[in-house]
Coordinates of C-alpha atoms (C1' of nucleotides) in Angstrom, one line a residue:
Chain A
X1 CA 106.3 128.2 94.1
X2 CA 104.3 126.9 97.0
X3 CA 101.5 126.6 94.7
X4 CA 103.3 124.4 92.5
X5 CA 104.5 122.4 95.5
X6 CA 100.8 122.2 96.6
X7 CA 99.6 121.2 93.2
X8 CA 101.8 118.0 93.5
X9 CA 101.6 117.1 97.2
X10 CA 98.2 118.3 98.2
X11 CA 96.2 119.2 95.1
X12 CA 93.0 119.8 97.1
X13 CA 94.5 122.9 98.6
X14 CA 94.7 124.6 95.3
X15 CA 92.1 126.1 93.0
X16 CA 91.1 123.6 90.3
X17 CA 91.9 126.2 87.5
X18 CA 95.2 127.1 88.8
X19 CA 96.1 123.4 89.3
X20 CA 95.3 122.7 85.7
X21 CA 97.5 125.5 84.7
X22 CA 100.4 124.4 86.9
X23 CA 100.1 120.9 85.5
X24 CA 100.2 122.1 82.0
X25 CA 103.2 124.2 82.5
X26 CA 104.8 121.2 84.3
X27 CA 104.2 118.9 81.5
X28 CA 105.5 121.5 78.9
X29 CA 108.7 121.9 80.9
X30 CA 108.9 118.3 81.7
X31 CA 109.1 119.0 85.3
X32 CA 108.8 116.6 88.0
X33 CA 109.3 117.2 91.6
X34 CA 112.8 116.4 93.1
X35 CA 112.2 113.6 95.5
X36 CA 115.6 114.1 97.3
X37 CA 114.7 117.7 98.2
X38 CA 111.2 116.5 99.4
X39 CA 112.7 114.0 101.5
X40 CA 115.2 116.4 103.0
X41 CA 112.4 118.6 103.9
X42 CA 109.9 116.1 105.1
X43 CA 112.1 113.5 106.5
X44 CA 110.2 111.0 104.5
X45 CA 111.4 109.2 101.5
X46 CA 108.6 107.1 100.0
X47 CA 111.1 104.3 99.6
X48 CA 111.0 101.0 101.2
X49 CA 113.8 98.5 101.6
X50 CA 113.3 94.7 101.2
X51 CA 116.1 92.5 102.4
X52 CA 116.0 88.7 101.7
X53 CA 118.5 85.9 102.2
X54 CA 118.6 84.9 98.6
X55 CA 117.1 86.9 95.7
X56 CA 117.4 83.8 93.3
X57 CA 115.2 81.6 95.7
X58 CA 111.7 81.5 93.9
X59 CA 110.0 81.8 97.2
X60 CA 111.5 85.2 97.7
X61 CA 110.9 86.1 94.1
X62 CA 107.2 85.8 94.5
X63 CA 107.4 87.6 97.8
X64 CA 109.3 90.6 96.1
X65 CA 107.0 90.7 93.2
X66 CA 104.0 91.1 95.3
X67 CA 105.7 93.6 97.5
X68 CA 106.9 95.7 94.6
X69 CA 103.2 95.7 93.2
X70 CA 101.9 96.9 96.6
X71 CA 104.5 99.5 97.1
X72 CA 104.1 100.8 93.6
X73 CA 100.2 101.3 94.1
X74 CA 100.9 103.5 96.9
X75 CA 103.7 105.6 95.1
X76 CA 106.5 104.0 96.9
X77 CA 109.7 102.4 95.4
X78 CA 111.4 99.4 96.5
X79 CA 115.1 98.8 97.2
X80 CA 116.0 95.3 97.3
X81 CA 119.0 93.5 98.6
X82 CA 120.3 90.0 99.2
X83 CA 122.3 89.0 102.2
X84 CA 123.5 85.7 100.9
X85 CA 122.3 84.0 104.1
X86 CA 125.0 86.1 105.9
X87 CA 123.9 87.8 109.1
X88 CA 126.7 90.4 109.1
X89 CA 125.7 91.5 105.5
X90 CA 122.2 91.7 106.7
X91 CA 123.2 94.2 109.5
X92 CA 125.1 96.2 107.0
X93 CA 122.4 96.5 104.5
X94 CA 120.0 97.6 107.1
X95 CA 122.3 100.3 108.2
X96 CA 122.9 101.3 104.6
X97 CA 119.2 101.3 103.9
X98 CA 118.1 103.1 107.0
X99 CA 118.7 106.8 106.1
X100 CA 117.2 106.1 102.6
X101 CA 113.9 104.5 103.3
X102 CA 110.8 104.8 105.5
X103 CA 111.2 101.3 106.6
X104 CA 112.4 97.8 106.0
X105 CA 110.9 94.5 105.3
X106 CA 113.1 92.0 106.5
X107 CA 112.5 88.4 105.3
X108 CA 113.7 85.5 107.2
X109 CA 116.3 87.3 109.0
X110 CA 119.1 85.5 110.4
X111 CA 120.4 88.1 112.9
X112 CA 119.8 87.5 116.6
X113 CA 116.7 88.7 118.4
X114 CA 118.8 91.1 120.4
X115 CA 120.5 92.6 117.3
X116 CA 117.1 93.0 115.7
X117 CA 115.6 94.8 118.7
X118 CA 118.5 97.1 118.9
X119 CA 118.3 97.8 115.1
X120 CA 114.6 98.5 115.3
X121 CA 115.4 101.6 117.4
X122 CA 116.9 103.4 114.4
X123 CA 114.7 102.1 111.7
X124 CA 111.3 100.7 111.5
X125 CA 110.8 97.3 110.0
X126 CA 108.5 94.5 109.4
X127 CA 109.7 91.1 110.0
X128 CA 108.4 88.4 107.7
X129 CA 108.8 84.8 109.2
X130 CA 110.3 85.7 112.3
X131 CA 108.5 86.6 115.6
X132 CA 109.9 89.0 118.0
X133 CA 107.6 90.5 120.8
X134 CA 107.0 94.2 120.2
X135 CA 108.0 94.2 116.5
X136 CA 105.7 94.2 113.7
X137 CA 105.5 90.7 112.1
X138 CA 104.0 88.8 109.3
X139 CA 104.6 85.1 109.8
X140 CA 103.2 82.1 108.0
X141 CA 101.8 79.3 110.0
X142 CA 104.4 76.8 109.3
X143 CA 103.8 74.9 112.6
X144 CA 100.3 74.0 111.4
X145 CA 101.8 73.1 107.8
X146 CA 104.3 70.6 109.4
X147 CA 101.6 69.0 111.5
X148 CA 99.4 68.6 108.5
X149 CA 102.3 67.2 106.6
X150 CA 103.3 64.8 109.2
X151 CA 99.7 63.6 109.6
X152 CA 99.6 63.2 105.9
X153 CA 102.8 60.8 106.2
X154 CA 101.3 59.1 109.2
X155 CA 98.0 58.8 107.6
X156 CA 99.7 56.9 104.7
X157 CA 101.3 54.5 107.3
X158 CA 104.6 55.9 107.8
X159 CA 106.1 55.5 111.3
X160 CA 109.8 56.6 111.1
X161 CA 110.3 59.9 109.5
X162 CA 113.2 62.5 109.0
X163 CA 112.9 66.2 109.5
X164 CA 115.5 67.9 107.2
X165 CA 115.9 71.5 108.6
X166 CA 117.0 74.6 107.0
X167 CA 119.6 77.2 107.9
X168 CA 120.6 77.8 111.5
X169 CA 119.0 81.0 112.6
X170 CA 115.8 80.6 110.5
X171 CA 112.8 81.0 112.6
X172 CA 110.6 78.9 110.4
X173 CA 113.1 76.0 110.5
X174 CA 112.9 76.4 114.3
X175 CA 109.1 76.5 114.3
X176 CA 109.0 73.5 112.1
X177 CA 111.3 71.7 114.3
X178 CA 109.4 72.4 117.5
X179 CA 106.1 71.6 115.9
X180 CA 107.4 68.2 114.9
X181 CA 108.9 67.4 118.3
X182 CA 105.6 68.0 119.9
X183 CA 103.5 65.6 117.7
X184 CA 102.8 62.7 120.1
X185 CA 104.0 59.3 119.3
X186 CA 106.1 60.5 116.2
X187 CA 109.5 59.0 115.9
X188 CA 111.2 61.8 113.8
X189 CA 114.9 62.0 113.4
X190 CA 116.3 65.7 112.8
X191 CA 118.8 66.1 110.1
X192 CA 120.3 69.6 109.9
X193 CA 121.0 72.5 109.8
X194 CA 121.3 72.5 105.9
X195 CA 121.5 75.2 103.2
X196 CA 118.1 75.6 101.7
X197 CA 119.3 74.6 98.3
X198 CA 119.2 71.7 95.9
X199 CA 122.9 71.1 96.6
X200 CA 122.0 71.1 100.4
X201 CA 119.4 68.4 99.7
X202 CA 121.8 66.2 97.8
X203 CA 124.3 66.3 100.6
X204 CA 121.6 65.6 103.1
X205 CA 120.3 62.5 101.2
X206 CA 123.0 60.2 102.4
X207 CA 122.1 60.9 105.9
X208 CA 118.4 60.4 105.1
X209 CA 119.2 57.1 103.5
X210 CA 121.2 55.9 106.6
X211 CA 118.5 57.0 108.9
X212 CA 116.3 54.2 107.9
X213 CA 113.1 56.5 107.5
X214 CA 110.3 56.0 105.0
X215 CA 109.2 59.6 105.0
X216 CA 110.9 63.0 104.9
X217 CA 109.8 66.6 105.6
X218 CA 112.1 69.2 104.2
X219 CA 112.5 72.8 105.0
X220 CA 111.6 73.9 101.5
X221 CA 111.0 72.6 98.0
X222 CA 114.7 73.0 96.7
X223 CA 116.0 71.0 99.7
X224 CA 113.2 68.4 99.0
X225 CA 114.1 68.1 95.3
X226 CA 117.8 67.8 96.3
X227 CA 117.1 65.0 98.7
X228 CA 115.0 63.1 96.0
X229 CA 117.9 63.6 93.6
X230 CA 120.4 62.3 96.0
X231 CA 118.2 59.4 97.1
X232 CA 117.5 58.2 93.6
X233 CA 121.2 58.5 92.9
X234 CA 121.6 56.1 95.9
X235 CA 119.0 53.8 94.2
X236 CA 116.3 54.7 96.6
X237 CA 112.9 55.4 94.9
X238 CA 110.6 58.2 95.7
X239 CA 107.9 57.7 96.5
X240 CA 108.3 53.9 96.3
X241 CA 110.8 53.5 99.1
X242 CA 110.7 57.0 100.7
X243 CA 108.1 59.7 100.6
X244 CA 109.3 63.3 100.6
X245 CA 107.4 66.5 101.4
X246 CA 108.6 70.1 100.8
X247 CA 107.6 73.6 101.9
X248 CA 106.7 76.5 99.7
X249 CA 104.7 75.1 96.6
X250 CA 107.1 76.4 94.2
X251 CA 106.7 76.1 90.5
X252 CA 109.9 74.1 90.3
X253 CA 108.3 71.6 92.8
X254 CA 105.1 71.5 90.9
X255 CA 106.9 70.7 87.7
X256 CA 109.3 68.4 89.0
X257 CA 108.7 64.6 88.7
X258 CA 107.6 63.2 90.9
X259 CA 105.3 66.2 91.5
X260 CA 106.3 67.5 94.8
X261 CA 103.9 67.2 97.8
X262 CA 104.5 70.3 99.6
X263 CA 103.1 72.8 102.2
X264 CA 101.9 75.8 100.3
X265 CA 103.2 79.2 101.7
X266 CA 101.6 82.5 101.0
X267 CA 104.6 84.3 99.9
X268 CA 102.9 87.0 97.8
X269 CA 100.4 87.7 100.5
X270 CA 103.2 88.1 102.9
X271 CA 105.0 90.5 100.6
X272 CA 101.9 92.5 100.1
X273 CA 100.9 92.7 103.8
X274 CA 104.5 93.6 105.0
X275 CA 104.6 96.7 102.6
X276 CA 101.1 97.6 103.5
X277 CA 101.9 97.5 107.3
X278 CA 104.9 99.4 106.8
X279 CA 103.4 102.2 104.9
X280 CA 100.4 102.5 107.4
X281 CA 103.1 102.3 110.2
X282 CA 100.8 99.8 111.9
X283 CA 102.2 97.5 114.3
X284 CA 100.7 94.1 114.4
X285 CA 101.4 90.3 114.5
X286 CA 99.8 88.7 111.4
X287 CA 99.7 85.0 111.0
X288 CA 99.1 83.7 107.5
X289 CA 97.8 80.4 106.9
X290 CA 99.4 77.3 105.2
X291 CA 98.0 74.3 103.6
X292 CA 99.3 71.0 102.4
X293 CA 99.3 70.2 98.6
X294 CA 99.4 66.5 98.0
X295 CA 100.9 65.5 94.8
X296 CA 103.2 62.5 93.8
X297 CA 106.1 62.5 96.0
X298 CA 104.3 60.7 98.9
X299 CA 102.9 57.2 99.0
X300 CA 102.3 54.6 101.5
X301 CA 105.3 52.9 102.7
X302 CA 106.6 49.7 101.1
X303 CA 104.6 46.6 102.2
X304 CA 101.5 48.4 103.3
X305 CA 99.6 47.8 100.1
Chain B
X1 CA 131.2 121.0 109.3
X2 CA 133.1 120.8 106.0
X3 CA 135.8 118.7 107.6
X4 CA 133.2 116.1 108.5
X5 CA 131.8 116.2 105.2
X6 CA 135.3 115.6 103.7
X7 CA 136.0 112.9 106.0
X8 CA 133.1 110.9 104.4
X9 CA 133.4 111.9 100.7
X10 CA 137.1 112.8 100.2
X11 CA 139.0 111.4 103.2
X12 CA 142.3 112.2 101.6
X13 CA 141.8 115.8 101.9
X14 CA 141.8 115.6 105.5
X15 CA 144.5 115.2 108.1
X16 CA 144.8 111.5 109.3
X17 CA 144.4 112.3 112.9
X18 CA 141.5 114.6 112.4
X19 CA 139.8 112.1 110.4
X20 CA 140.3 109.5 113.1
X21 CA 138.6 111.8 115.6
X22 CA 135.9 112.8 113.3
X23 CA 135.2 109.1 112.8
X24 CA 135.3 108.3 116.4
X25 CA 132.6 111.0 117.3
X26 CA 130.5 109.9 114.5
X27 CA 130.5 106.3 115.7
X28 CA 129.6 107.6 119.1
X29 CA 126.9 109.7 117.7
X30 CA 125.7 107.1 115.5
X31 CA 125.9 109.7 112.8
X32 CA 125.7 108.6 109.0
X33 CA 125.5 111.1 106.1
X34 CA 122.1 112.0 104.8
X35 CA 122.0 110.8 101.3
X36 CA 119.0 112.8 100.4
X37 CA 120.9 116.0 101.2
X38 CA 124.0 114.8 99.5
X39 CA 122.0 114.1 96.3
X40 CA 120.2 117.4 96.6
X41 CA 123.7 119.0 96.4
X42 CA 125.6 116.8 94.1
X43 CA 122.8 115.6 91.7
X44 CA 123.9 112.2 92.1
X45 CA 122.1 109.6 94.2
X46 CA 124.1 106.4 94.2
X47 CA 121.1 104.6 93.3
X48 CA 120.3 102.5 90.1
X49 CA 117.0 101.3 88.9
X50 CA 116.4 97.9 87.6
X51 CA 113.3 97.3 85.4
X52 CA 112.3 93.7 84.2
X53 CA 109.3 92.4 82.7
X54 CA 108.7 89.9 85.4
X55 CA 110.3 89.5 88.9
X56 CA 109.1 86.1 89.3
X57 CA 110.9 84.7 86.2
X58 CA 114.0 82.9 87.4
X59 CA 116.0 84.2 84.4
X60 CA 115.5 87.8 85.8
X61 CA 116.0 86.6 89.4
X62 CA 119.6 85.6 88.6
X63 CA 119.9 88.7 86.7
X64 CA 118.9 90.9 89.6
X65 CA 121.0 88.9 92.1
X66 CA 124.1 89.6 90.1
X67 CA 123.2 93.1 89.6
X68 CA 122.5 93.8 93.2
X69 CA 125.8 92.3 94.2
X70 CA 127.7 94.4 91.6
X71 CA 125.9 97.6 92.8
X72 CA 126.5 97.0 96.5
X73 CA 130.1 96.4 95.9
X74 CA 130.5 99.9 94.6
X75 CA 128.2 101.4 97.4
X76 CA 125.2 101.7 95.1
X77 CA 121.7 100.7 95.9
X78 CA 119.2 99.0 93.6
X79 CA 115.6 99.9 93.1
X80 CA 113.7 97.2 91.3
X81 CA 110.4 97.1 89.6
X82 CA 108.3 94.9 87.5
X83 CA 106.4 96.0 84.4
X84 CA 104.2 92.8 84.1
X85 CA 105.2 92.8 80.4
X86 CA 103.3 96.0 80.0
X87 CA 105.0 98.8 78.0
X88 CA 103.1 101.8 79.4
X89 CA 103.9 100.6 82.9
X90 CA 107.5 100.3 81.7
X91 CA 107.4 104.0 80.6
X92 CA 105.8 105.2 83.9
X93 CA 108.4 103.2 86.0
X94 CA 111.2 104.9 83.9
X95 CA 109.8 108.2 84.7
X96 CA 109.0 107.6 88.3
X97 CA 112.7 106.3 88.6
X98 CA 114.3 108.9 86.6
X99 CA 114.8 111.5 89.3
X100 CA 115.8 109.2 91.9
X101 CA 118.7 107.2 90.3
X102 CA 121.8 107.8 88.4
X103 CA 120.8 105.3 85.7
X104 CA 118.4 102.4 84.9
X105 CA 119.1 99.1 83.7
X106 CA 116.2 98.0 81.4
X107 CA 115.8 94.3 80.8
X108 CA 113.9 93.1 77.7
X109 CA 112.3 96.3 77.3
X110 CA 108.9 96.1 75.3
X111 CA 108.8 99.8 74.5
X112 CA 109.4 101.0 70.8
X113 CA 112.8 102.0 69.7
X114 CA 111.5 105.5 69.2
X115 CA 110.1 105.8 72.8
X116 CA 113.4 104.4 74.2
X117 CA 115.5 106.9 72.4
X118 CA 113.3 109.7 73.5
X119 CA 113.5 108.6 77.1
X120 CA 117.0 108.1 77.0
X121 CA 117.4 111.9 76.7
X122 CA 116.1 112.3 80.2
X123 CA 117.6 109.4 82.0
X124 CA 120.8 107.3 81.2
X125 CA 120.2 103.7 80.8
X126 CA 121.7 100.5 79.8
X127 CA 119.6 98.0 77.8
X128 CA 119.8 94.4 78.4
X129 CA 118.7 92.1 75.5
X130 CA 117.6 95.0 73.2
X131 CA 119.9 96.5 70.7
X132 CA 119.5 100.3 69.7
X133 CA 122.1 102.2 67.9
X134 CA 123.7 104.8 70.2
X135 CA 122.4 103.3 73.3
X136 CA 124.5 101.3 75.8
X137 CA 123.6 97.6 75.5
X138 CA 124.4 94.3 76.9
X139 CA 123.0 91.6 74.6
X140 CA 123.2 87.9 74.6
X141 CA 124.0 86.1 71.4
X142 CA 120.6 84.3 71.0
X143 CA 121.0 84.1 67.3
X144 CA 124.0 81.9 67.8
X145 CA 122.2 79.9 70.5
X146 CA 119.2 79.4 68.0
X147 CA 121.6 78.2 65.3
X148 CA 123.3 75.7 67.4
X149 CA 120.0 74.6 68.7
X150 CA 118.6 74.0 65.3
X151 CA 121.9 72.3 64.4
X152 CA 121.5 69.9 67.1
X153 CA 117.9 69.0 66.0
X154 CA 119.1 68.7 62.4
X155 CA 122.1 66.5 63.5
X156 CA 119.6 64.2 65.3
X157 CA 117.6 63.8 62.0
X158 CA 114.8 66.2 62.6
X159 CA 113.5 67.9 59.3
X160 CA 110.4 69.7 60.3
X161 CA 110.6 71.9 63.4
X162 CA 108.6 74.6 65.1
X163 CA 109.9 77.9 66.5
X164 CA 107.6 78.9 69.5
X165 CA 108.3 82.5 69.9
X166 CA 108.0 84.8 73.0
X167 CA 106.2 88.1 73.6
X168 CA 105.6 90.7 71.0
X169 CA 108.1 93.5 71.4
X170 CA 110.9 91.3 72.8
X171 CA 114.1 91.9 70.9
X172 CA 115.4 88.3 71.7
X173 CA 112.4 86.6 70.4
X174 CA 112.8 88.6 67.1
X175 CA 116.5 87.8 66.8
X176 CA 115.8 84.1 67.4
X177 CA 113.3 84.2 64.7
X178 CA 115.4 86.1 62.2
X179 CA 118.4 83.6 63.0
X180 CA 116.0 80.6 62.3
X181 CA 114.7 82.1 59.1
X182 CA 118.2 82.4 57.8
X183 CA 119.3 78.8 58.2
X184 CA 119.4 77.4 54.8
X185 CA 117.2 74.3 54.1
X186 CA 115.3 74.4 57.3
X187 CA 111.6 74.0 57.4
X188 CA 110.6 75.9 60.5
X189 CA 106.9 76.9 61.3
X190 CA 106.7 79.9 63.6
X191 CA 104.2 79.7 66.4
X192 CA 103.7 82.9 68.3
X193 CA 103.8 85.5 70.0
X194 CA 103.2 83.7 73.2
X195 CA 103.5 84.8 76.8
X196 CA 106.7 83.5 78.2
X197 CA 105.2 81.3 80.8
X198 CA 104.3 77.7 81.3
X199 CA 100.6 78.6 80.7
X200 CA 101.8 80.1 77.3
X201 CA 103.5 76.8 76.5
X202 CA 100.4 74.7 77.4
X203 CA 98.3 77.0 75.2
X204 CA 100.8 76.6 72.4
X205 CA 101.1 72.8 72.6
X206 CA 97.9 72.2 70.5
X207 CA 99.3 74.2 67.7
X208 CA 102.6 72.4 67.9
X209 CA 101.0 69.1 67.7
X210 CA 98.9 70.2 64.6
X211 CA 102.0 71.5 63.0
X212 CA 103.2 68.1 62.3
X213 CA 106.8 68.9 63.6
X214 CA 109.3 66.5 65.4
X215 CA 111.3 69.3 67.0
X216 CA 110.6 72.5 68.8
X217 CA 112.7 75.4 69.9
X218 CA 111.0 77.6 72.4
X219 CA 111.7 81.1 73.6
X220 CA 112.4 80.2 77.1
X221 CA 112.6 77.1 79.5
X222 CA 109.1 78.0 81.0
X223 CA 107.5 78.0 77.7
X224 CA 109.4 74.8 76.7
X225 CA 108.1 73.1 79.7
X226 CA 104.6 74.2 79.2
X227 CA 104.8 72.8 75.8
X228 CA 105.9 69.4 77.0
X229 CA 103.2 69.5 79.7
X230 CA 100.7 70.3 77.0
X231 CA 102.1 67.8 74.6
X232 CA 102.1 65.0 77.0
X233 CA 98.5 65.7 77.9
X234 CA 97.7 65.2 74.2
X235 CA 99.5 61.8 74.4
X236 CA 102.6 63.1 72.5
X237 CA 105.8 61.8 74.1
X238 CA 108.8 64.1 74.5
X239 CA 111.5 63.3 73.4
X240 CA 110.1 60.1 71.9
X241 CA 107.7 61.8 69.4
X242 CA 108.9 65.4 69.6
X243 CA 112.1 67.0 70.8
X244 CA 111.9 70.3 72.6
X245 CA 114.7 72.8 73.4
X246 CA 114.3 75.8 75.7
X247 CA 116.3 78.9 76.3
X248 CA 117.9 80.1 79.8
X249 CA 119.2 77.1 81.4
X250 CA 117.0 77.6 84.4
X251 CA 117.1 75.4 87.6
X252 CA 113.5 74.5 86.9
X253 CA 114.5 73.1 83.5
X254 CA 117.5 71.3 84.9
X255 CA 115.3 69.7 87.4
X256 CA 112.3 69.0 85.1
X257 CA 111.8 65.5 83.6
X258 CA 112.7 65.0 80.9
X259 CA 115.7 67.2 81.9
X260 CA 115.5 70.1 79.5
X261 CA 117.8 70.6 76.6
X262 CA 118.4 74.4 76.7
X263 CA 120.5 77.3 75.4
X264 CA 122.4 78.6 78.4
X265 CA 122.2 82.3 78.8
X266 CA 124.4 84.4 81.0
X267 CA 121.8 86.2 83.1
X268 CA 124.2 87.1 86.0
X269 CA 127.0 88.2 83.7
X270 CA 124.7 90.5 82.1
X271 CA 123.2 91.9 85.3
X272 CA 126.6 92.5 86.6
X273 CA 128.0 94.2 83.3
X274 CA 124.9 96.3 82.9
X275 CA 125.4 97.8 86.4
X276 CA 129.2 98.3 85.9
X277 CA 128.6 100.0 82.7
X278 CA 126.1 102.3 84.1
X279 CA 128.4 103.2 87.0
X280 CA 131.3 103.9 84.9
X281 CA 128.9 105.7 82.6
X282 CA 130.5 103.9 79.7
X283 CA 128.7 103.4 76.5
X284 CA 129.4 100.2 74.7
X285 CA 127.6 97.5 72.9
X286 CA 128.5 94.3 74.6
X287 CA 127.6 90.7 73.4
X288 CA 127.6 87.8 75.7
X289 CA 128.0 84.3 74.6
X290 CA 125.5 81.6 74.7
X291 CA 125.8 77.8 74.5
X292 CA 123.7 74.7 74.1
X293 CA 123.3 72.3 77.1
X294 CA 122.1 69.0 75.7
X295 CA 119.9 67.0 78.1
X296 CA 117.1 64.7 78.0
X297 CA 114.3 66.5 76.0
X298 CA 115.8 66.0 72.7
X299 CA 116.4 62.7 70.8
X300 CA 116.4 61.4 67.3
X301 CA 112.8 61.5 65.6
X302 CA 110.9 58.3 65.4
X303 CA 111.9 55.7 62.8
X304 CA 115.5 57.1 62.6
X305 CA 117.1 54.5 65.0
Chain C
dG1 C1' 144.6 121.3 106.4
dT2 C1' 140.3 123.6 108.1
dG3 C1' 136.5 127.0 108.7
dA4 C1' 132.6 130.4 106.9
dA5 C1' 129.0 130.9 103.8
dA6 C1' 126.1 129.9 100.0
dG7 C1' 122.7 127.1 97.9
dC8 C1' 120.9 122.4 95.9
dG9 C1' 114.8 122.0 95.4
dC10 C1' 111.6 121.4 98.0
dT11 C1' 107.7 122.0 102.2
dA12 C1' 105.3 124.3 106.0
dA13 C1' 104.2 127.7 108.8
dC14 C1' 102.5 132.2 108.4
dA15 C1' 100.5 136.3 106.6
dG16 C1' 97.5 138.2 103.5
Chain D
dC1 C1' 93.3 130.2 97.9
dT2 C1' 98.2 132.1 97.1
dG3 C1' 102.6 134.3 98.1
dT4 C1' 106.7 134.9 101.4
dT5 C1' 110.0 133.0 104.1
dA6 C1' 113.0 129.9 106.5
dG7 C1' 115.5 125.9 106.6
dC8 C1' 116.1 120.4 105.9
dG9 C1' 121.6 118.4 105.8
dC10 C1' 124.9 118.4 102.9
dT11 C1' 128.9 119.8 99.3
dT12 C1' 131.8 123.3 97.5
dT13 C1' 134.1 127.3 96.4
dC14 C1' 136.6 130.7 98.8
dA15 C1' 139.5 132.4 102.5
dC16 C1' 142.7 131.7 105.7

DNA sequence: GTGAAAGCGCTAACAG
DNA sequence: CTGTTAGCGCTTTCAC
């Protein structure tokens, strides 16, 4: 019995010939170790939980895809769940997962620092795009992305711009806002918080139009596209009258017309890293780079040419 | 000890007052039942596996989102995995999941009927968009969608059309092809199989252009968009020279310019139903309706107006 | 309505 | 290198 156990979980401890025999019989009997029993004994599950605000958001899809692949390579399975941008659901999910996983990758958490610190006592987790001292994190350098985006607009001649922020409680949204506020000599009006969706953008478009700006940086591509849709419905041309930049470099933005200028975010890399950190139970604070992809939704302001 | 157990898994068997006391102490001790131990004893896990060909495909994202919500409502957790369109990976995943879930939702499986029937002896699963006698299935009426799409093209005056099919092994792709072949008096050239991605579409565009057709029905929106991109790169205007229809009604297609005419697919409903069927361990063959959404990528052929 | 006891399938000392 | 043994935390008869 122990020999069988060892054959599966520590093959090097068993004679090669015996091992082959065990494997052969296992195959014949269609035997596979029961993971529940193994977890019960070892306390480890070989499962990872992944919690995101919105499963349907393409940014998180890429992240999940990469995370799943990374987990699978190391014989881990991935639970996924969606909080619907709802902090209390987030907490419930963490609790529900906690006994069933070795750790949780929490993406764009909306819970407070305090709540997160408290929870981290009972489950180990890796935070993606949220920075809390003492917790393992993978963040993207959105501040840099925001600065480059604003420089791009300034370089084109834009002087008065809008920052259309994302959900309240989003760390990246706050970072972007902070970075923009610190750019010397920039006149940026802040519009938000907004739901990070196309609808959110359409709703924000009126406020953008009223703000009398010629450039817009939006929290993500979906929001940016919504803004463009809303603006065009109001008779404002993009990029003729107003330039718009998003975040994420999503396929939707790339295929949209005008092709969206956007800050590329390494979603896949983040998913992969988070899973790897969790499995190696390393603590670290990793910063991933971002860069601007200039396409057709930005141009010099009217009257410049 | 048993009383505590009963308090959590069969509360009605325990005195209301005792129950309250147990719950209070549990709360204080931060106690939550260990699911691994429970599974070990009961043989049930309260977990469901969900396997899709591509996690990053928005069609599957919607399906997953709905499936997760349905599972969560019934206190089930969802494992997800991505086969990368690879049948052998699909089989491995099924096997890897089998001991850890009560059932598997298999979306757009690429394995053979025989392999699937064999596997169904050791795990219970629900098939989405694949019809096999005796297995529980949720399929979308893509044949109807294809017919309506072709009627739409015919109604606009198109006589010679192309059907750009999806991956080999895809049941929906086969269904669409069959349905199209059976439409009387329709001259349809079949181009495929193709990977169901934008790149696949770009690659297929040349063959579409050579085929001398004025209308195209593509396996999904991604492929349709790729075809449009490829066609326009070749100087062919959509819908001026060629009309294009996709399948899925994805956000990307809705936002793309020209706004894509497409066959709407009830991805969310399918995910929800599949999970519900699995949990109720019902066997059934459910057919979900599809409908055509006419937008801007279709128009009468040149010289008709 | 509650407690006592057995056992789910595995792993991890430990002895041989 | 292999076998023996105890026990992970729960559920489920079976008594009471």
